[in-house]
PDB file of C-alpha atoms in Angstrom:
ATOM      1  CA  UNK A   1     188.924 272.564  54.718  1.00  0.00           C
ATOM      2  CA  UNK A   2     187.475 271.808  58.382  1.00  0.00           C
ATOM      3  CA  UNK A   3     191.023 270.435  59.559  1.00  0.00           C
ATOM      4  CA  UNK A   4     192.676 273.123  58.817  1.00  0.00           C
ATOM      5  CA  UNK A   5     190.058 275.746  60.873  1.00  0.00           C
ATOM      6  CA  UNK A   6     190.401 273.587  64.056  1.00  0.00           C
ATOM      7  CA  UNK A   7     190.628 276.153  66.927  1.00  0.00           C
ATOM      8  CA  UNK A   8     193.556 275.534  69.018  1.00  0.00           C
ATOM      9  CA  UNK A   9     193.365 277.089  72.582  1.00  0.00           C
ATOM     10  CA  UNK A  10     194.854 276.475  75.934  1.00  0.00           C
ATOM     11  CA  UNK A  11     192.557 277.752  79.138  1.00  0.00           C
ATOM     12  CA  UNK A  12     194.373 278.739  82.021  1.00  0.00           C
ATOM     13  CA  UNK A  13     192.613 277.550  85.407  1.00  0.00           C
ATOM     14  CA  UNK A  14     193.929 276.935  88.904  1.00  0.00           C
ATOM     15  CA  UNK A  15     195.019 273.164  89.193  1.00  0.00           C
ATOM     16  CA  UNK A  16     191.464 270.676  89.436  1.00  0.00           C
ATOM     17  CA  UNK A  17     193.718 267.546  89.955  1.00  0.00           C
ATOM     18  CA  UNK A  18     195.533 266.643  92.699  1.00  0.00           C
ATOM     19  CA  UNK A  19     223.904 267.183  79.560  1.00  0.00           C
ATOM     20  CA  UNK A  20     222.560 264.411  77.319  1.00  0.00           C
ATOM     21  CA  UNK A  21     224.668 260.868  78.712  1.00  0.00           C
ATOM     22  CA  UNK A  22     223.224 257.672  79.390  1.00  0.00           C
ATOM     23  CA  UNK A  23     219.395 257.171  79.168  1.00  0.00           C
ATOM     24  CA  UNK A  24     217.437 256.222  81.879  1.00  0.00           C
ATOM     25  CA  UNK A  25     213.988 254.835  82.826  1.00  0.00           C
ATOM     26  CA  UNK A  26     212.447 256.335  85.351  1.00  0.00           C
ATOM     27  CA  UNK A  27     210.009 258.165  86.832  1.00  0.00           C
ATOM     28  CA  UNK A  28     206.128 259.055  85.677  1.00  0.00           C
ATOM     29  CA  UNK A  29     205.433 258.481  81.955  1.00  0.00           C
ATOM     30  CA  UNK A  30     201.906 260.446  80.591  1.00  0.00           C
ATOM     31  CA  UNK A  31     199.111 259.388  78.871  1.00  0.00           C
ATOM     32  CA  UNK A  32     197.075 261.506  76.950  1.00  0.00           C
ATOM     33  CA  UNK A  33     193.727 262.853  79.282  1.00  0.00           C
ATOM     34  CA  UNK A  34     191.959 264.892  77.877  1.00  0.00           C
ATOM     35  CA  UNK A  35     189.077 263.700  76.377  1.00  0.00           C
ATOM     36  CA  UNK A  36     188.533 261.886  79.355  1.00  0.00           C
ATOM     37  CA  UNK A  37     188.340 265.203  80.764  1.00  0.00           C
ATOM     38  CA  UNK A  38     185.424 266.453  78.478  1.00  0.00           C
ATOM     39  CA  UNK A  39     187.790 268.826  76.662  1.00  0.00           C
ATOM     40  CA  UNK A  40     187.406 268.796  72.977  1.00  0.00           C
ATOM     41  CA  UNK A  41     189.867 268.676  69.961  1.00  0.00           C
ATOM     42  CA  UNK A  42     192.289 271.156  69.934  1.00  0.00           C
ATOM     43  CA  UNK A  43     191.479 272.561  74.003  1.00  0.00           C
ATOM     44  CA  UNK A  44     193.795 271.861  76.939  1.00  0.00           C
ATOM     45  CA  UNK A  45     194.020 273.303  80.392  1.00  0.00           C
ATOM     46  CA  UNK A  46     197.072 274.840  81.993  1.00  0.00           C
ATOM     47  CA  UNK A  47     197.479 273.429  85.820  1.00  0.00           C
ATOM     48  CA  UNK A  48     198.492 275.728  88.374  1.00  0.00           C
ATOM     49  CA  UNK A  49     201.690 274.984  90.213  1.00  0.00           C
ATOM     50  CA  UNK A  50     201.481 276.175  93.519  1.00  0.00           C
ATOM     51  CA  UNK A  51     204.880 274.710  94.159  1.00  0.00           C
ATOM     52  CA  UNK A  52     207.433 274.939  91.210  1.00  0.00           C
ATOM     53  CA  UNK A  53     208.028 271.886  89.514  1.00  0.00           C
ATOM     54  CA  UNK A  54     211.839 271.028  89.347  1.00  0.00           C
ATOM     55  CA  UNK A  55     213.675 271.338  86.046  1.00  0.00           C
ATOM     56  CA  UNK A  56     215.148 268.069  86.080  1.00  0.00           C
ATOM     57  CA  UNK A  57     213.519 265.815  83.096  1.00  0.00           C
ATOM     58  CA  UNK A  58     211.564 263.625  85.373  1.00  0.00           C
ATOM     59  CA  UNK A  59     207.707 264.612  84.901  1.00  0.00           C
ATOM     60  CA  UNK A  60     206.653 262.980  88.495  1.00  0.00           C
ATOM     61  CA  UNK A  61     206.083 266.937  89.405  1.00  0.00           C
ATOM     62  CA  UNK A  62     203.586 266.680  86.697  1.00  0.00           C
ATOM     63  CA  UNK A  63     201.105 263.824  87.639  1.00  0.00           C
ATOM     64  CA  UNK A  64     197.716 265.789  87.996  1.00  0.00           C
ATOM     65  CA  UNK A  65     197.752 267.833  84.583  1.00  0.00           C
ATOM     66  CA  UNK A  66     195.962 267.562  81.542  1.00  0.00           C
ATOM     67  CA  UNK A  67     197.762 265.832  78.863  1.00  0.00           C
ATOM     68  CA  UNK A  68     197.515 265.548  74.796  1.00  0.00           C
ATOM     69  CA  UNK A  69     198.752 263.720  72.272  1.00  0.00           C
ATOM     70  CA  UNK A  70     200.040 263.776  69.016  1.00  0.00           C
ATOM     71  CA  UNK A  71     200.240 260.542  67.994  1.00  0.00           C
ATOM     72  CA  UNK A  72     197.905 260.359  64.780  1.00  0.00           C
ATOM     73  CA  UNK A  73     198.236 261.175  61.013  1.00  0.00           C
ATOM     74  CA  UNK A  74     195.779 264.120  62.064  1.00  0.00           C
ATOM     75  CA  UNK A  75     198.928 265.588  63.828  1.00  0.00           C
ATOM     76  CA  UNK A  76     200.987 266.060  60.742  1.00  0.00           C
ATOM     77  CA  UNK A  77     201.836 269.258  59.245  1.00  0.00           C
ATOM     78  CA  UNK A  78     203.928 267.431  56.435  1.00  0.00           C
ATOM     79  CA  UNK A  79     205.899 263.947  56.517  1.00  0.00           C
ATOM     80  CA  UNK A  80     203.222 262.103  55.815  1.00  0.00           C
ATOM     81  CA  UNK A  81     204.952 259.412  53.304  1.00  0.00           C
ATOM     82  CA  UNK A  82     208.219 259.512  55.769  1.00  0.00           C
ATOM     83  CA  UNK A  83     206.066 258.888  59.253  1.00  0.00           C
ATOM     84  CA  UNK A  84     206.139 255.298  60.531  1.00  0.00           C
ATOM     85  CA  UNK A  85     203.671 255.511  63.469  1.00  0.00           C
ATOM     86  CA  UNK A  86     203.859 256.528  67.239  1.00  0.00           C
ATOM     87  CA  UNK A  87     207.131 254.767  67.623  1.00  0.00           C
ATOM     88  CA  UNK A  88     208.912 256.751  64.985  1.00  0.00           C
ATOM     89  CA  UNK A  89     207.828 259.933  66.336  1.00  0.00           C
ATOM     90  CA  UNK A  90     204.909 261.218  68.492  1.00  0.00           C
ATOM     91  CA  UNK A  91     204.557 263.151  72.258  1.00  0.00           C
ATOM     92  CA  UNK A  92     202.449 263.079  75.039  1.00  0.00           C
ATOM     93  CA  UNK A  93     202.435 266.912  76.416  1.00  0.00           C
ATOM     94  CA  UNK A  94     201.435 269.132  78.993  1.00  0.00           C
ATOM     95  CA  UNK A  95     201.286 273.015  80.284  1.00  0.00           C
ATOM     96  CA  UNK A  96     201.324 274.665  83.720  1.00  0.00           C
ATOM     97  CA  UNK A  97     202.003 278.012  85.077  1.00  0.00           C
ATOM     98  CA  UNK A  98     202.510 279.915  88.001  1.00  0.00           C
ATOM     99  CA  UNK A  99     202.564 283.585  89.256  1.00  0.00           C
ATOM    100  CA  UNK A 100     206.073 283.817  87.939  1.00  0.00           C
ATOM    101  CA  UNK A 101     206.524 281.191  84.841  1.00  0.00           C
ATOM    102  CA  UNK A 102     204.692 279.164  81.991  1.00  0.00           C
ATOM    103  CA  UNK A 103     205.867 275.413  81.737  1.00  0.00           C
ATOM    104  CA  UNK A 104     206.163 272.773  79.222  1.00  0.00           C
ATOM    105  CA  UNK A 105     206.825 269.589  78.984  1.00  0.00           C
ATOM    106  CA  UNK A 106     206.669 266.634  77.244  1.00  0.00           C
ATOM    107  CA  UNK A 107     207.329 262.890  76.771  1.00  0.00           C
ATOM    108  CA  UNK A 108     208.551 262.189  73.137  1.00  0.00           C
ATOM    109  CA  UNK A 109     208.599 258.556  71.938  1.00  0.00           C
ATOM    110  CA  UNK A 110     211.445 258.649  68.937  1.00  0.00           C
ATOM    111  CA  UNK A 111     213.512 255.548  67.914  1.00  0.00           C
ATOM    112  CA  UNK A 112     215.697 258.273  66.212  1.00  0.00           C
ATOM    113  CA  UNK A 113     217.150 261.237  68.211  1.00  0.00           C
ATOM    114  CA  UNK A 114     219.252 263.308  65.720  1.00  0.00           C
ATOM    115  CA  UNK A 115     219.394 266.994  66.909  1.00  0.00           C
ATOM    116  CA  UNK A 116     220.883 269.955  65.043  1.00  0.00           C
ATOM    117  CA  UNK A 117     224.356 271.138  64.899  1.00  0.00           C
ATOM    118  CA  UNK A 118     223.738 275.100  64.814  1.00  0.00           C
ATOM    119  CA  UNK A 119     221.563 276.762  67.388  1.00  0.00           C
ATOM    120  CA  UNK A 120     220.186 279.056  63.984  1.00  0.00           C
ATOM    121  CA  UNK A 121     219.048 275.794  62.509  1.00  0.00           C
ATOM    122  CA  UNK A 122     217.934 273.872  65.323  1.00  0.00           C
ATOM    123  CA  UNK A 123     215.015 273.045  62.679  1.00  0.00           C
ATOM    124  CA  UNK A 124     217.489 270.730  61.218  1.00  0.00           C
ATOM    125  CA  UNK A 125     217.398 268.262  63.445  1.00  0.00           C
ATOM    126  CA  UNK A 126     214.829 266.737  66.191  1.00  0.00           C
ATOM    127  CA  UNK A 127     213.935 269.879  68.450  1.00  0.00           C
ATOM    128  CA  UNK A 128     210.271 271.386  69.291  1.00  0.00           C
ATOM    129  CA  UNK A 129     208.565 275.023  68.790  1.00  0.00           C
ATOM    130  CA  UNK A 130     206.118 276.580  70.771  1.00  0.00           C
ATOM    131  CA  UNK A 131     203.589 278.876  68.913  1.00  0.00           C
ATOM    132  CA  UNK A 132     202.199 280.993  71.174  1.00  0.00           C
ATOM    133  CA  UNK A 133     199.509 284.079  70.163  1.00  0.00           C
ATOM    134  CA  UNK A 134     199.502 285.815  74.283  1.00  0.00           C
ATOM    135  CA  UNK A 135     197.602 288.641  72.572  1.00  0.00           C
ATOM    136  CA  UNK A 136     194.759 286.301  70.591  1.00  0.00           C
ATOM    137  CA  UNK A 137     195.638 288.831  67.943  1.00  0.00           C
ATOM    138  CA  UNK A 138     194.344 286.011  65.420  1.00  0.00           C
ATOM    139  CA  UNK A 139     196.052 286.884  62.494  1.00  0.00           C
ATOM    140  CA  UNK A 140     200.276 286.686  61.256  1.00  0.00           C
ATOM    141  CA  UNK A 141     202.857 284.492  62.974  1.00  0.00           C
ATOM    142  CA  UNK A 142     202.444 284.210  66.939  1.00  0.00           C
ATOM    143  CA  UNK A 143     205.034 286.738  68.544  1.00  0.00           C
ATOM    144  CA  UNK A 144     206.409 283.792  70.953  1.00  0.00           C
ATOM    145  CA  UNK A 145     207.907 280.995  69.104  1.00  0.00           C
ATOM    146  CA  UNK A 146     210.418 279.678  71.546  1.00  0.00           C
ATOM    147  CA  UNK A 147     212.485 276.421  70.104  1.00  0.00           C
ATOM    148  CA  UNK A 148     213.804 274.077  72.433  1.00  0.00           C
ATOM    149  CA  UNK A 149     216.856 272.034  71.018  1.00  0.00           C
ATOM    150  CA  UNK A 150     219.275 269.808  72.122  1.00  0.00           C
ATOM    151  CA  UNK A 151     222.837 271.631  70.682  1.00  0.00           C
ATOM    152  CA  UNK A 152     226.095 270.459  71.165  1.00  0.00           C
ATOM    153  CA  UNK A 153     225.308 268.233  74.289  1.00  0.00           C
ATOM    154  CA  UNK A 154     223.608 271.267  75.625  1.00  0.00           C
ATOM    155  CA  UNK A 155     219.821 271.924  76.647  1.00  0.00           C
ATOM    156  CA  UNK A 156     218.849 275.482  75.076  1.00  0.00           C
ATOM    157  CA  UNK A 157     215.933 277.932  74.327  1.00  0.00           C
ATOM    158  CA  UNK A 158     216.155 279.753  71.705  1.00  0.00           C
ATOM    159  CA  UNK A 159     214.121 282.463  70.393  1.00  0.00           C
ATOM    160  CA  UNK A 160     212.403 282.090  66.873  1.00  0.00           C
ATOM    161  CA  UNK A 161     209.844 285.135  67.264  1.00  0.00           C
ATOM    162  CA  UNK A 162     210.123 288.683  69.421  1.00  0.00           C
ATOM    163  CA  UNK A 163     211.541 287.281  72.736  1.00  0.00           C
ATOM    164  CA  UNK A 164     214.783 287.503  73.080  1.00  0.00           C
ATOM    165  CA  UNK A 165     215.538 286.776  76.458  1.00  0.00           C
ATOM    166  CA  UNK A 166     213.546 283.542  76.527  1.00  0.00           C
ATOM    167  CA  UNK A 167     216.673 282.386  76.057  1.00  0.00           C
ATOM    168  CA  UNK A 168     217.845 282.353  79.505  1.00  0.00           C
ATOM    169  CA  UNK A 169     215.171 280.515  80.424  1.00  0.00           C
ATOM    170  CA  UNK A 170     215.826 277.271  82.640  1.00  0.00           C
ATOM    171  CA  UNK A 171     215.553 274.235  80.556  1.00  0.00           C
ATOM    172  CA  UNK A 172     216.069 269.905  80.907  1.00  0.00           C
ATOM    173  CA  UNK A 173     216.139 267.512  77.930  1.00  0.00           C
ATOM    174  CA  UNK A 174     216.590 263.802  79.080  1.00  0.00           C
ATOM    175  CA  UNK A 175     216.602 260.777  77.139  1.00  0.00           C
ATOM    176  CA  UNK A 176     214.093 258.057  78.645  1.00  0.00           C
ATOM    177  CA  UNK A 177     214.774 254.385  77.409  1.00  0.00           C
ATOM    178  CA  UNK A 178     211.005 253.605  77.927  1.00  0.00           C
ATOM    179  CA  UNK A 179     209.850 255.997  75.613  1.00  0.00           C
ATOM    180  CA  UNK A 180     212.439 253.993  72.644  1.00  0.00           C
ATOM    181  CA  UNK A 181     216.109 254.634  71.425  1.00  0.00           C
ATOM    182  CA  UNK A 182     215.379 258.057  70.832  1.00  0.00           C
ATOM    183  CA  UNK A 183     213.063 258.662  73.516  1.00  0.00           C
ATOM    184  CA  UNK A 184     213.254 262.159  75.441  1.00  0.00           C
ATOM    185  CA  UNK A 185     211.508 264.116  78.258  1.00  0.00           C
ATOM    186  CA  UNK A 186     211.681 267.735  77.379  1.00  0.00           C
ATOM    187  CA  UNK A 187     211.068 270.353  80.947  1.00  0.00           C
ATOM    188  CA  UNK A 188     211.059 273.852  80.602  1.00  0.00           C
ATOM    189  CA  UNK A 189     210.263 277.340  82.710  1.00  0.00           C
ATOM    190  CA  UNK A 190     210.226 280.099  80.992  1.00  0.00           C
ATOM    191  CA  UNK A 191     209.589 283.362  83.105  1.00  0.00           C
ATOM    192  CA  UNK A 192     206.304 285.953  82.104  1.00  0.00           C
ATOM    193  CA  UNK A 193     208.790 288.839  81.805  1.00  0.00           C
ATOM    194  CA  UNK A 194     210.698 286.866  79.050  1.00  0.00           C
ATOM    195  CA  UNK A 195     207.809 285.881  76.694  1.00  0.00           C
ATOM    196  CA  UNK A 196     204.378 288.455  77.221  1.00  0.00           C
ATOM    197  CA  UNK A 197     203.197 291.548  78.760  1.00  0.00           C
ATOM    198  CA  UNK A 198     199.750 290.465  78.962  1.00  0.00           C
ATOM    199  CA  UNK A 199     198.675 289.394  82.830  1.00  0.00           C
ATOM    200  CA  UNK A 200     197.895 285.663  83.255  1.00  0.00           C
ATOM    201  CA  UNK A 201     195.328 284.934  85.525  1.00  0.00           C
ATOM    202  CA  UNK A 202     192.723 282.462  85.749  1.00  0.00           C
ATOM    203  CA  UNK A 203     190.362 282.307  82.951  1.00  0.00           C
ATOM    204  CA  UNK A 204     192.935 283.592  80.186  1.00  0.00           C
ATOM    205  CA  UNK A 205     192.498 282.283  76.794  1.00  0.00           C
ATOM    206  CA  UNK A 206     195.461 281.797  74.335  1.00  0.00           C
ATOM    207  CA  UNK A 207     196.734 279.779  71.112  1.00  0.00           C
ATOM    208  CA  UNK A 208     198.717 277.757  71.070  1.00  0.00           C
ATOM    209  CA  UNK A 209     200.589 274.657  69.797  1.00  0.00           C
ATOM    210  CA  UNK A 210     203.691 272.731  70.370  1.00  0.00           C
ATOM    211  CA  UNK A 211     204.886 271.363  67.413  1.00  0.00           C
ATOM    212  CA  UNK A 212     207.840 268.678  66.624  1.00  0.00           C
ATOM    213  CA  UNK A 213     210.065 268.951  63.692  1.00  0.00           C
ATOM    214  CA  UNK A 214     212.127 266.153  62.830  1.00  0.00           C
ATOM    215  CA  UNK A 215     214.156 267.614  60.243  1.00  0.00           C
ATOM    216  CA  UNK A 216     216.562 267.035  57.444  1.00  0.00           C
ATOM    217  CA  UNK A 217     220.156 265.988  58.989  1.00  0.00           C
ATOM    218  CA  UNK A 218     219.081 261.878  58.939  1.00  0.00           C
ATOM    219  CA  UNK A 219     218.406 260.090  56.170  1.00  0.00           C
ATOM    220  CA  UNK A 220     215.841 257.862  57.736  1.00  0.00           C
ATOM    221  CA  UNK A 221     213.945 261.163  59.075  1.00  0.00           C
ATOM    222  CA  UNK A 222     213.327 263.912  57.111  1.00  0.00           C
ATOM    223  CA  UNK A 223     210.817 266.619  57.302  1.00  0.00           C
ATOM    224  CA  UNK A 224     208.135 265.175  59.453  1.00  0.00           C
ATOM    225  CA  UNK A 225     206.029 267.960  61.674  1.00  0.00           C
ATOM    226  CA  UNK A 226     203.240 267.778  64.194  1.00  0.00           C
ATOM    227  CA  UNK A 227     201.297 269.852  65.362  1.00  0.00           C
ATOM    228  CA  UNK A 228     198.080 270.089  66.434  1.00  0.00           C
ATOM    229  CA  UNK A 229     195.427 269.645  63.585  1.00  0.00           C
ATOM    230  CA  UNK A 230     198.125 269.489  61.338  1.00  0.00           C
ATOM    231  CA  UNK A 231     198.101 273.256  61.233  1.00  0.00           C
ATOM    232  CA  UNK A 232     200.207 275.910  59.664  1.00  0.00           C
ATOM    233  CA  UNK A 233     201.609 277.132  62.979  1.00  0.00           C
ATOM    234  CA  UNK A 234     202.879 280.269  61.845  1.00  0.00           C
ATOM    235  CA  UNK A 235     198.941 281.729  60.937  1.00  0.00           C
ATOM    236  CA  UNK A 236     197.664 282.862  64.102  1.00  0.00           C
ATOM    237  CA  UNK A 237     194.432 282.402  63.353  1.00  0.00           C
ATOM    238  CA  UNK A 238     194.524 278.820  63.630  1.00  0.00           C
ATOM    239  CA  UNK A 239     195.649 278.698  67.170  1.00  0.00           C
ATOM    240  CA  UNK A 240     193.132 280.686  69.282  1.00  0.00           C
ATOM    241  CA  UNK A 241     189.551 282.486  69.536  1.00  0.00           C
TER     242      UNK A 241
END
C-alpha cells in the first residue's frame, strides 16, 4: 500500500523566515505552509530559534515557521466512521529548535475537549504523542514518544518510550475560543539532554510525527487518531530515511 510507505521526515535548518480556566482568543492562529514552501508530503522543516520562544500558549513567537496540517481523511490512523471533519478534530503544527531544546506546538481545532483522568492513560482522553526516531534506526517503535496531556487541570509531559526525564520538561496547554469549544494551543520545550544523545545541527534528518488521539472517555469521540499518512506510528520505518 503506497499510503502506508509515505516517508515522514523533519529537516533541521537554521530559520529561512523572518492551568486550563477560561478560553481566550488571541494571538497568531497558523495555517498550514508547506506546500507553498515546495516541501512535499510527509517533509517539514524545523526553524531555528535564536531567541527562545516563551512557553505561554500564544504561538505569536512562532510566525515565520513551517506549518502542516492534519486536517484530511489521509490523516487518520483509525476513526474513520467516528470523524466529522476539521471542526471535530484536526491541528495545524509546527517544530523549532535551538542549541539547548526541540519545540512543538500546535493549534488544535476540537469542538470536544475531554482529556484523561490518569497520567498512565492519558490515551484515554484528548492528548497528543510525539514519535520521534533521533537515531533514523528505521525499524521498531521510535525511542522518544513523549505524550503531552492535559491531567487534572495540569499541563504535563509524560514519557511513553525511553526518556524519562522528558517529563520535567516546560510545557503550556491553552484553550483558544477561535479554534471552537474545544479548541487548544499546545507549547512545549523539551531540553536535548532529556530526549537524544545524537548532536543536532543543521542538516540533521529525523522521523517523525505528531499524532492526536481522541480517545475513549466521551461518547461522542471515541478512538479517532491522526497522524501523518495515517501511519502506524509505532514502526519506525515509516517515519524517516
Amino acid at each position: 500500500n503506497q499510503i502506508k510507505k509515505i516517508i515522514c521526515s523533519l529537516t533541521v535548518l537554521c530559520a529561512m523566515f523572518a492551568s486550563l480556566t477560561l478560553a481566550q482568543a488571541a494571538g497568531f492562529l497558523p495555517k498550514a505552509n508547506g506546500t507553498e514552501l515546495g516541501l512535499k508530503y510527509g517533509e517539514t522543516i524545523a526553524r531555528q530559534f535564536t531567541k527562545p520562544p516563551k512557553i505561554d500558549g500564544n504561538l505569536d513567537d512562532w510566525q515565520g515557521a513551517v506549518w502542516i496540517a492534519f486536517d484530511t481523511e489521509k490523516e487518520l490512523l483509525r476513526g474513520h466512521a467516528d470523524w466529522k471533519g476539521n471542526d471535530d478534530i484536526s491541528m495545524t503544527w509546527s517544530v523549532a529548535y535551538d542549541d539547548e531544546n526541540f519545540y512543538f506546538a500546535t493549534a488544535v481545532r476540537d469542538d470536544i475537549f475531554s482529556p484523561g483522568a490518569k497520567v498512565s492513560e492519558a490515551w484515554q482522553g484528548d492528548c497528543i504523542f510525539l514519535y520521534i526516531d533521533w537515531e533514523n534506526k528505521k525499524k521498531g517503535a521510535p525511542d522518544c514518544k513523549p505524550n503531552l496531556s492535559f491531567i487534572n487541570k495540569e499541563a504535563k509531559v509524560t514519557n511513553f518510550g525511553k526518556n524519562p526525564e522528558v517529563s520535567k520538561s516546560k510545557i503550556a496547554i491553552e484553550p483558544n475560543a477561535d479554534l471552537g469549544k474545544g479548541g487548544m494551543i499546545y507549547e512545549v520545550a523539551m531540553p536535548f539532554k532529556y530526549i537524544t544523545a545524537v548532536k543536532v545541527k543543521k542538516g540533521l534528518e529525523v522521523g517523525i510525527t505528531p499524532g492526536y488521539e481522541e480517545g475513549f472517555n466521551h461518547d461522542e469521540e471515541k478512538g479517532v487518531f491522526l497522524d501523518w499518512g495515517g501511519i502506524n506510528p509505532d514502526d519506525s520505518s515509516k517515519l524517516g530515511r
